[in-house]
Coordinates of C-alpha atoms in Angstrom, one line a residue:
M1 CA 5.1 21.5 -19.0
A2 CA 6.6 18.7 -21.5
T3 CA 7.7 20.5 -24.8
Q4 CA 9.4 17.7 -26.4
Y5 CA 6.5 15.5 -26.9
S6 CA 3.6 16.7 -29.4
I7 CA 0.0 15.1 -29.0
S8 CA -1.6 14.1 -31.8
G9 CA -5.0 12.7 -32.7
T10 CA -8.4 13.9 -34.1
T11 CA -10.7 11.7 -31.9
A12 CA -10.8 11.4 -28.1
K13 CA -9.6 7.8 -28.3
G14 CA -6.8 9.0 -30.5
I15 CA -5.7 11.7 -28.3
A16 CA -5.7 9.5 -25.4
A17 CA -3.5 6.8 -27.4
S18 CA -1.2 9.4 -28.1
V19 CA -0.7 10.7 -24.4
E20 CA -0.6 7.0 -23.5
R21 CA 2.2 6.5 -26.1
G22 CA 4.3 9.3 -24.8
V23 CA 4.3 8.1 -21.2
T24 CA 5.0 4.5 -22.2
E25 CA 8.0 5.5 -24.2
G26 CA 9.1 8.2 -21.5
E27 CA 8.6 11.1 -23.6
L28 CA 6.1 12.2 -21.0
A29 CA 7.4 11.8 -17.5
P30 CA 5.5 11.6 -14.1
G31 CA 4.4 15.1 -13.0
D32 CA 4.7 16.7 -16.8
A33 CA 1.8 18.8 -17.5
L34 CA -0.6 18.3 -20.4
P35 CA -1.7 21.3 -22.4
P36 CA -4.8 22.9 -21.2
V37 CA -7.9 21.4 -22.9
R38 CA -8.8 24.5 -25.0
R39 CA -5.3 25.0 -26.4
L40 CA -4.8 21.5 -27.3
A41 CA -8.2 21.7 -28.9
D42 CA -7.1 24.7 -31.1
E43 CA -3.5 22.8 -31.8
L44 CA -5.5 19.6 -33.1
G45 CA -8.3 21.3 -34.8
V46 CA -11.1 19.5 -32.6
S47 CA -13.6 20.5 -30.3
P48 CA -12.8 21.3 -26.5
G49 CA -15.3 18.4 -25.6
T50 CA -13.1 15.9 -27.6
V51 CA -9.9 16.7 -25.8
A52 CA -12.0 16.8 -22.3
T53 CA -13.2 13.1 -23.2
A54 CA -9.7 12.1 -23.8
Y55 CA -8.4 13.4 -20.6
K56 CA -11.2 11.8 -18.7
E57 CA -10.4 8.4 -20.2
L58 CA -6.6 9.1 -19.2
R59 CA -7.9 10.0 -15.7
Q60 CA -10.0 7.0 -15.3
R61 CA -7.2 4.8 -16.2
G62 CA -4.7 6.0 -14.0
L63 CA -2.4 7.6 -16.5
V64 CA -3.2 11.3 -15.4
V65 CA -4.5 13.4 -12.4
T66 CA -6.0 16.6 -12.2
R67 CA -4.7 19.3 -9.7
G68 CA -7.4 22.0 -9.9
R69 CA -5.7 25.2 -11.1
G70 CA -2.3 23.1 -11.7
G71 CA -4.1 21.4 -14.6
T72 CA -4.0 17.9 -15.9
V73 CA -0.5 16.2 -15.4
V74 CA 0.9 12.7 -15.6
A75 CA 0.5 10.6 -12.6
E76 CA 3.3 10.0 -10.2
A77 CA 2.8 6.2 -11.1
P78 CA 1.0 5.9 -14.5
S79 CA -0.7 2.6 -15.0
V80 CA 1.6 1.9 -18.2
A81 CA 5.4 1.7 -18.7
S82 CA 7.8 0.2 -16.4
R83 CA 8.7 2.3 -13.3
R84 CA 11.0 1.0 -10.9
P85 CA 12.1 2.5 -7.4
P86 CA 14.9 5.1 -7.6
R87 CA 18.3 3.4 -6.9
V88 CA 19.8 4.2 -3.7
P89 CA 23.0 6.5 -4.2
E90 CA 26.1 4.6 -3.4
G91 CA 27.4 5.1 0.0
L92 CA 24.3 6.0 1.7
V93 CA 22.4 4.1 4.3
D94 CA 19.0 3.0 2.8
L95 CA 16.2 4.1 5.2
A96 CA 13.6 4.6 2.5
G97 CA 12.5 1.4 1.2
G98 CA 10.1 -0.3 4.1
H99 CA 11.9 -3.4 3.8
P100 CA 12.5 -6.1 6.7
D101 CA 15.9 -6.9 7.9
P102 CA 17.1 -9.9 6.1
A103 CA 18.8 -11.2 9.2
F104 CA 15.4 -12.0 10.5
L105 CA 14.0 -13.7 7.4
P106 CA 14.4 -17.5 7.2
V107 CA 16.1 -19.2 4.2
L108 CA 13.4 -20.5 1.7
R109 CA 13.2 -24.2 1.1
P110 CA 11.0 -25.2 -1.6
P111 CA 9.7 -28.6 -1.9
A112 CA 12.5 -30.9 -3.0
E113 CA 10.3 -32.8 -5.5
V114 CA 7.4 -31.4 -7.4
R115 CA 5.4 -34.5 -9.2
P116 CA 3.9 -33.6 -12.6
V117 CA -0.1 -33.6 -12.5
Y118 CA -2.5 -34.1 -15.3
G119 CA -4.5 -31.2 -16.2
S120 CA -4.8 -27.9 -14.0
H121 CA -5.4 -27.2 -10.2
R122 CA -8.4 -25.2 -10.9
A123 CA -10.6 -28.0 -9.4
A124 CA -8.5 -27.8 -6.0
P125 CA -6.8 -24.3 -6.1
R126 CA -5.8 -24.5 -2.4
L127 CA -3.6 -27.0 -0.5
P128 CA -5.6 -28.3 2.5
A129 CA -2.5 -28.1 4.6
L130 CA -2.0 -24.4 4.0
E131 CA -5.8 -23.8 4.1
E132 CA -5.7 -25.0 7.8
L133 CA -2.8 -23.1 8.6
A134 CA -4.2 -19.9 7.3
R135 CA -7.6 -20.4 9.2
A136 CA -5.7 -20.9 12.5
W137 CA -3.6 -17.6 11.6
F138 CA -6.8 -15.5 11.4
A139 CA -8.6 -17.3 14.2
R140 CA -5.6 -16.9 16.6
D141 CA -6.7 -13.0 16.4
G142 CA -10.5 -13.6 16.6
V143 CA -10.9 -13.0 12.7
P144 CA -13.8 -15.2 11.5
A145 CA -11.9 -17.9 9.4
E146 CA -14.7 -20.4 8.4
R147 CA -13.8 -19.2 4.9
V148 CA -10.4 -18.4 3.7
T149 CA -9.0 -18.1 0.1
F150 CA -5.6 -17.3 -1.3
A151 CA -4.2 -14.6 -3.7
H152 CA -0.8 -13.6 -5.2
G153 CA -0.2 -10.9 -2.6
A154 CA -2.0 -7.9 -0.9
L155 CA -2.4 -5.8 -4.2
D156 CA -3.3 -8.4 -6.4
C157 CA -6.1 -9.5 -3.9
V158 CA -7.3 -5.8 -3.2
A159 CA -7.4 -5.3 -7.0
R160 CA -9.5 -8.4 -7.5
L161 CA -11.8 -7.3 -4.9
L162 CA -12.4 -3.8 -6.1
S163 CA -12.8 -4.8 -9.6
T164 CA -15.7 -7.3 -8.8
E165 CA -17.5 -4.8 -6.5
L166 CA -16.9 -1.5 -8.0
R167 CA -17.2 0.1 -11.6
P168 CA -15.1 3.0 -13.1
G169 CA -16.1 6.4 -11.4
D170 CA -17.0 4.8 -8.1
A171 CA -15.5 6.2 -4.9
V172 CA -13.0 4.4 -2.4
A173 CA -11.9 5.6 1.0
V174 CA -8.2 5.4 1.4
E175 CA -6.0 6.2 4.4
D176 CA -4.0 9.7 3.9
P177 CA -1.5 9.3 4.3
G178 CA -1.4 5.8 3.1
F179 CA 0.4 3.0 1.4
H180 CA 1.7 4.5 -1.9
H181 CA 1.2 1.4 -4.1
L182 CA -2.5 1.2 -3.0
L183 CA -2.7 5.0 -3.9
D184 CA -1.3 4.2 -7.2
L185 CA -3.7 1.2 -7.7
V186 CA -6.9 2.7 -7.0
P187 CA -7.0 5.4 -9.9
A188 CA -5.3 2.8 -12.0
L189 CA -8.8 0.7 -11.8
G190 CA -10.6 3.8 -12.7
L191 CA -11.8 4.5 -9.4
R192 CA -12.0 7.7 -7.4
M193 CA -9.9 8.2 -3.9
V194 CA -11.7 9.9 -1.1
P195 CA -8.9 10.7 1.4
V196 CA -9.6 9.7 5.2
A197 CA -7.0 11.4 7.6
V198 CA -5.1 9.0 9.7
D199 CA -3.8 9.6 13.4
R200 CA -1.8 7.2 15.6
E201 CA -4.9 5.2 16.0
G202 CA -5.8 4.7 12.3
M203 CA -8.4 6.2 10.3
T204 CA -10.1 9.2 12.2
P205 CA -14.0 8.8 12.7
D206 CA -14.7 12.2 11.4
A207 CA -13.0 11.9 8.2
L208 CA -14.6 8.3 7.7
R209 CA -17.9 9.6 8.4
A210 CA -17.6 12.4 5.7
A211 CA -16.2 9.7 3.3
L212 CA -19.2 7.4 4.0
R213 CA -21.6 10.1 3.3
A214 CA -20.1 11.2 0.2
G215 CA -20.8 7.7 -1.1
V216 CA -17.8 5.7 -1.1
R217 CA -18.5 2.0 -1.9
A218 CA -15.4 0.5 -0.2
V219 CA -12.9 1.5 2.5
L220 CA -9.2 0.3 2.4
C221 CA -7.5 0.3 5.7
S222 CA -4.7 -1.1 8.0
P223 CA -5.6 -2.3 11.3
R224 CA -1.6 -1.9 12.7
G225 CA 1.6 -1.4 11.1
Q226 CA -0.3 1.2 8.9
S227 CA 2.2 2.4 5.9
P228 CA 3.7 5.0 6.4
T229 CA 2.7 6.0 9.9
G230 CA 2.7 2.8 11.9
A231 CA -0.9 3.6 13.0
C232 CA -2.9 0.8 14.7
F233 CA -6.4 0.6 16.0
T234 CA -7.2 0.6 19.6
P235 CA -10.3 -1.0 21.0
E236 CA -12.0 2.5 21.6
R237 CA -11.0 3.5 17.8
R238 CA -12.1 0.2 16.3
D239 CA -15.7 0.4 18.1
E240 CA -16.1 4.0 16.8
L241 CA -15.5 2.9 13.2
V242 CA -17.5 0.2 13.4
A243 CA -20.7 2.1 14.5
L244 CA -20.2 4.3 11.6
L245 CA -19.7 1.3 9.0
R246 CA -22.8 -0.5 10.3
E247 CA -24.9 2.6 9.1
F248 CA -23.4 1.5 5.6
P249 CA -23.7 -2.2 5.3
E250 CA -23.3 -2.3 1.6
V251 CA -19.9 -0.6 1.8
L252 CA -17.2 -3.4 1.3
V253 CA -14.3 -2.9 4.3
V254 CA -10.8 -4.3 3.1
E255 CA -8.4 -4.5 6.0
D256 CA -4.7 -4.9 4.7
D257 CA -2.9 -6.6 7.8
H258 CA 0.4 -7.2 6.0
N259 CA 2.4 -6.6 9.2
A260 CA 0.5 -9.1 11.3
E261 CA 3.5 -11.0 12.6
I262 CA 6.1 -8.1 13.1
S263 CA 4.0 -5.3 14.1
G264 CA 4.7 -5.3 17.6
V265 CA 1.1 -4.7 18.8
A266 CA -1.9 -7.2 19.4
S267 CA -4.8 -7.4 16.7
V268 CA -7.5 -5.1 16.9
S269 CA -9.6 -5.6 14.0
L270 CA -12.7 -4.3 12.1
A271 CA -13.1 -7.9 10.8
T272 CA -14.1 -9.1 14.3
A273 CA -17.1 -7.0 14.6
G274 CA -19.6 -8.9 12.3
L275 CA -19.7 -6.6 9.3
E276 CA -21.8 -7.5 6.7
R277 CA -19.2 -6.9 3.9
W278 CA -15.5 -7.5 4.8
A279 CA -12.3 -9.1 3.9
Q280 CA -9.0 -9.2 5.8
V281 CA -5.7 -9.7 3.7
R282 CA -2.5 -11.2 5.3
T283 CA 0.6 -11.7 3.6
V284 CA 4.1 -13.3 4.3
S285 CA 6.5 -11.2 2.4
K286 CA 7.4 -8.8 5.4
H287 CA 8.1 -11.8 7.9
L288 CA 9.1 -15.0 5.5
G289 CA 10.4 -13.2 2.4
I290 CA 9.8 -10.9 -0.1
D291 CA 9.7 -13.3 -3.0
L292 CA 6.8 -15.2 -1.5
R293 CA 3.9 -13.6 -3.6
W294 CA 1.0 -15.3 -1.5
A295 CA -1.7 -13.8 0.7
G296 CA -4.4 -15.4 2.8
V297 CA -7.7 -13.8 2.9
A298 CA -10.7 -14.1 5.2
G299 CA -14.1 -12.6 4.3
D300 CA -17.9 -13.0 4.2
P301 CA -19.2 -15.6 1.9
V302 CA -20.1 -13.2 -1.1
T303 CA -17.0 -11.2 -1.0
L304 CA -14.7 -14.5 -1.2
A305 CA -17.0 -16.0 -3.9
R306 CA -16.6 -13.0 -6.2
H307 CA -12.8 -12.9 -5.7
D308 CA -12.4 -16.7 -6.3
G309 CA -14.6 -16.6 -9.4
R310 CA -12.7 -13.9 -11.0
M311 CA -9.4 -15.6 -10.0
L312 CA -10.7 -18.8 -11.8
M313 CA -11.1 -16.8 -14.7
T314 CA -7.7 -15.4 -14.8
S315 CA -4.8 -17.0 -12.9
G316 CA -6.7 -19.8 -11.7
W317 CA -4.8 -20.7 -8.6
V318 CA -1.6 -19.6 -6.6
S319 CA 1.4 -21.8 -7.5
H320 CA 1.1 -25.2 -5.6
V321 CA 5.0 -25.0 -5.2
L322 CA 4.7 -21.7 -3.7
Q323 CA 1.8 -22.8 -1.3
E324 CA 3.9 -25.9 -0.4
T325 CA 6.9 -23.5 0.7
V326 CA 4.9 -21.0 2.7
A327 CA 3.0 -23.9 4.5
G328 CA 6.5 -25.4 5.6
L329 CA 7.7 -22.1 6.8
L330 CA 4.3 -21.5 8.7
S331 CA 4.7 -24.8 10.5
D332 CA 8.3 -24.6 11.2
P333 CA 9.0 -23.7 15.1
G334 CA 12.4 -22.5 14.4
V335 CA 11.0 -20.0 11.8
T336 CA 8.4 -19.1 14.4
R337 CA 11.2 -18.1 16.9
L338 CA 13.1 -16.0 14.3
V339 CA 10.0 -14.1 13.3
A340 CA 9.2 -13.5 17.0
A341 CA 13.0 -12.2 17.5
G342 CA 12.6 -9.9 14.6
E343 CA 9.4 -8.5 15.9
A344 CA 11.3 -7.7 19.2
A345 CA 14.2 -6.1 17.2
Y346 CA 11.8 -4.0 14.9
A347 CA 10.1 -2.6 18.1
E348 CA 13.2 -1.6 19.8
R349 CA 14.6 0.1 16.7
R350 CA 11.6 2.0 16.2
R351 CA 11.3 3.3 19.5
A352 CA 14.9 4.2 19.9
L353 CA 14.7 6.4 16.8
I354 CA 11.6 8.0 18.2
D355 CA 13.3 8.6 21.7
A356 CA 16.3 9.8 19.9
L357 CA 14.5 12.4 17.8
G358 CA 12.3 13.2 20.8
A359 CA 15.6 14.5 22.7
Y360 CA 16.1 17.1 20.1
G361 CA 12.5 18.2 20.4
I362 CA 11.6 16.7 17.0
R363 CA 8.1 14.9 17.1
S364 CA 7.5 11.6 15.4
T365 CA 5.2 8.7 15.3
G366 CA 5.5 5.0 14.9
P367 CA 3.4 2.9 17.5
S368 CA 3.8 -0.3 15.3
G369 CA 5.5 -1.7 12.2
L370 CA 8.8 -1.0 10.5
S371 CA 9.0 2.7 10.1
V372 CA 8.8 6.0 12.0
W373 CA 6.8 9.0 10.3
V374 CA 8.4 12.5 11.1
P375 CA 6.4 15.6 10.2
V376 CA 8.5 18.5 8.5
R377 CA 8.0 21.7 6.9
D378 CA 9.9 21.0 3.7
E379 CA 10.4 17.5 2.7
S380 CA 12.8 18.1 0.0
A381 CA 15.2 20.2 2.3
V382 CA 15.2 17.4 4.8
V383 CA 15.7 14.4 2.3
N384 CA 18.6 16.3 0.6
G385 CA 19.9 17.3 3.8
L386 CA 20.1 14.1 5.2
R387 CA 21.4 12.7 2.0
T388 CA 24.6 15.0 2.4
Q389 CA 24.9 13.3 6.0
G390 CA 24.7 9.6 4.4
W391 CA 21.2 8.8 4.9
W392 CA 18.7 8.1 2.4
V393 CA 14.9 8.5 3.6
A394 CA 11.7 8.7 1.7
A395 CA 9.9 12.0 1.0
G396 CA 6.2 11.8 2.3
A397 CA 4.8 13.3 -1.0
R398 CA 4.6 9.7 -2.3
F399 CA 2.2 8.7 0.6
R400 CA 0.1 11.6 0.8
I401 CA -3.0 13.0 -0.7
A402 CA -4.0 16.0 1.3
A403 CA -2.1 15.3 4.7
P404 CA 0.7 17.6 6.1
T405 CA 4.2 17.3 4.7
A406 CA 6.6 14.4 6.5
V407 CA 9.2 12.0 5.7
R408 CA 9.4 8.4 6.5
I409 CA 12.3 6.7 7.9
T410 CA 12.5 2.7 7.8
T411 CA 14.0 1.5 11.1
A412 CA 14.1 -2.3 10.4
T413 CA 18.0 -2.3 10.0
L414 CA 18.6 0.6 12.2
P415 CA 20.6 -0.3 15.4
P416 CA 19.8 2.0 18.3
A417 CA 23.4 3.5 18.3
D418 CA 22.9 4.7 14.6
A419 CA 19.6 6.2 15.4
R420 CA 21.1 8.6 17.9
R421 CA 23.6 9.6 15.0
L422 CA 20.7 9.9 12.7
A423 CA 18.8 12.1 15.1
S424 CA 21.6 14.2 15.6
D425 CA 22.0 14.7 11.9
F426 CA 18.1 15.1 11.5
A427 CA 18.2 18.1 14.2
A428 CA 21.2 19.8 12.1
V429 CA 19.4 19.6 8.9
L430 CA 16.2 21.1 10.4
G431 CA 18.6 23.9 11.9
D432 CA 20.0 24.2 8.4
A433 CA 16.4 24.4 6.7
Q434 CA 15.2 27.0 9.0
A435 CA 18.0 29.3 8.4
T436 CA 17.7 28.8 4.8
Y437 CA 13.9 28.8 4.2
G438 CA 12.8 30.5 7.3
G439 CA 11.7 27.6 9.4

């Protein structure tokens, strides 16, 4: 428990504000425990109900989480303060970030000339040329594309979709393990996460059935290139999930197809199944450049109308300069060839590591996308052991809710020859961990 910071306040709002101030200023760090309700109530001279109300507000706003007997602790990614990914130690090979290889990203060429306009773009927020390209992109994979809209990236879109559909306290089904930024975002919106187990074919039917029966109002999933496991829907799994979802037509289904162009597998999507409430989000940061904060969204008329209505009241539109840049890249044959080469290289590198680990009897999964997910008994032992060998990989804890322990290795920049060396070092680390920790 953090002992340096003294929580103050005589009302629920005051106590919550004091905790928030401690988090913002760094006095309360992620994972720090807050005092038990009754003890803090005694220290502040208030009722336990006042402290419990403050903690509830903090939970709803994504600042703290409750871990059963572990008490209430500061969230790993609290919804205040400025947190940045940890710096990669000097001299290590970075395989933790989930980023694409810059060699397969095109040089960005914004429009050479941007004429000033009178007023704003609220009346025409989408460039017709990019709108047509987006429609063709979705339609290529059978996703209904009569209506599309734009957002400032996948997380921006998901946040807006959830905030227009749900209210604080509502439940959302999320993949477990899943994309860590989404796992941070959902509680930050005041929503409850219901974890749904994932295997190599995506969400498992039994787990989704349980979440739907528990009353979730939205489902967030990835059809392919799932982060962190690389899971991808098969036609059989898609059909099983659709059959379940049709029993709950009011539930909003949001697919995040952020790896659409470089996943290495064909599209198998829930969005093609005629669901009543749905949206599919596609971004370009993984295959065109991380600075292109643009997303295309296809969906049912109600969902898109609510999204656009909220967007018009806030940011209004995605920059037309950005839209022109994206349109130019999407219509450039040379860029298309470069992206295709990247997709092939990513598939080769992913398979090379899986095969190399398999040669040492190490089980891993990565059927699509940019990374490989490796189950391990002790994440810290493996991460620290590989660090001593010159590798920087991601502990699975940041991606998990109730899923078993593992590490994620980004293979996007890992040549096959280096994959064999990494596998050898991995096997050695596991041997050391078994000797030290008993397996």
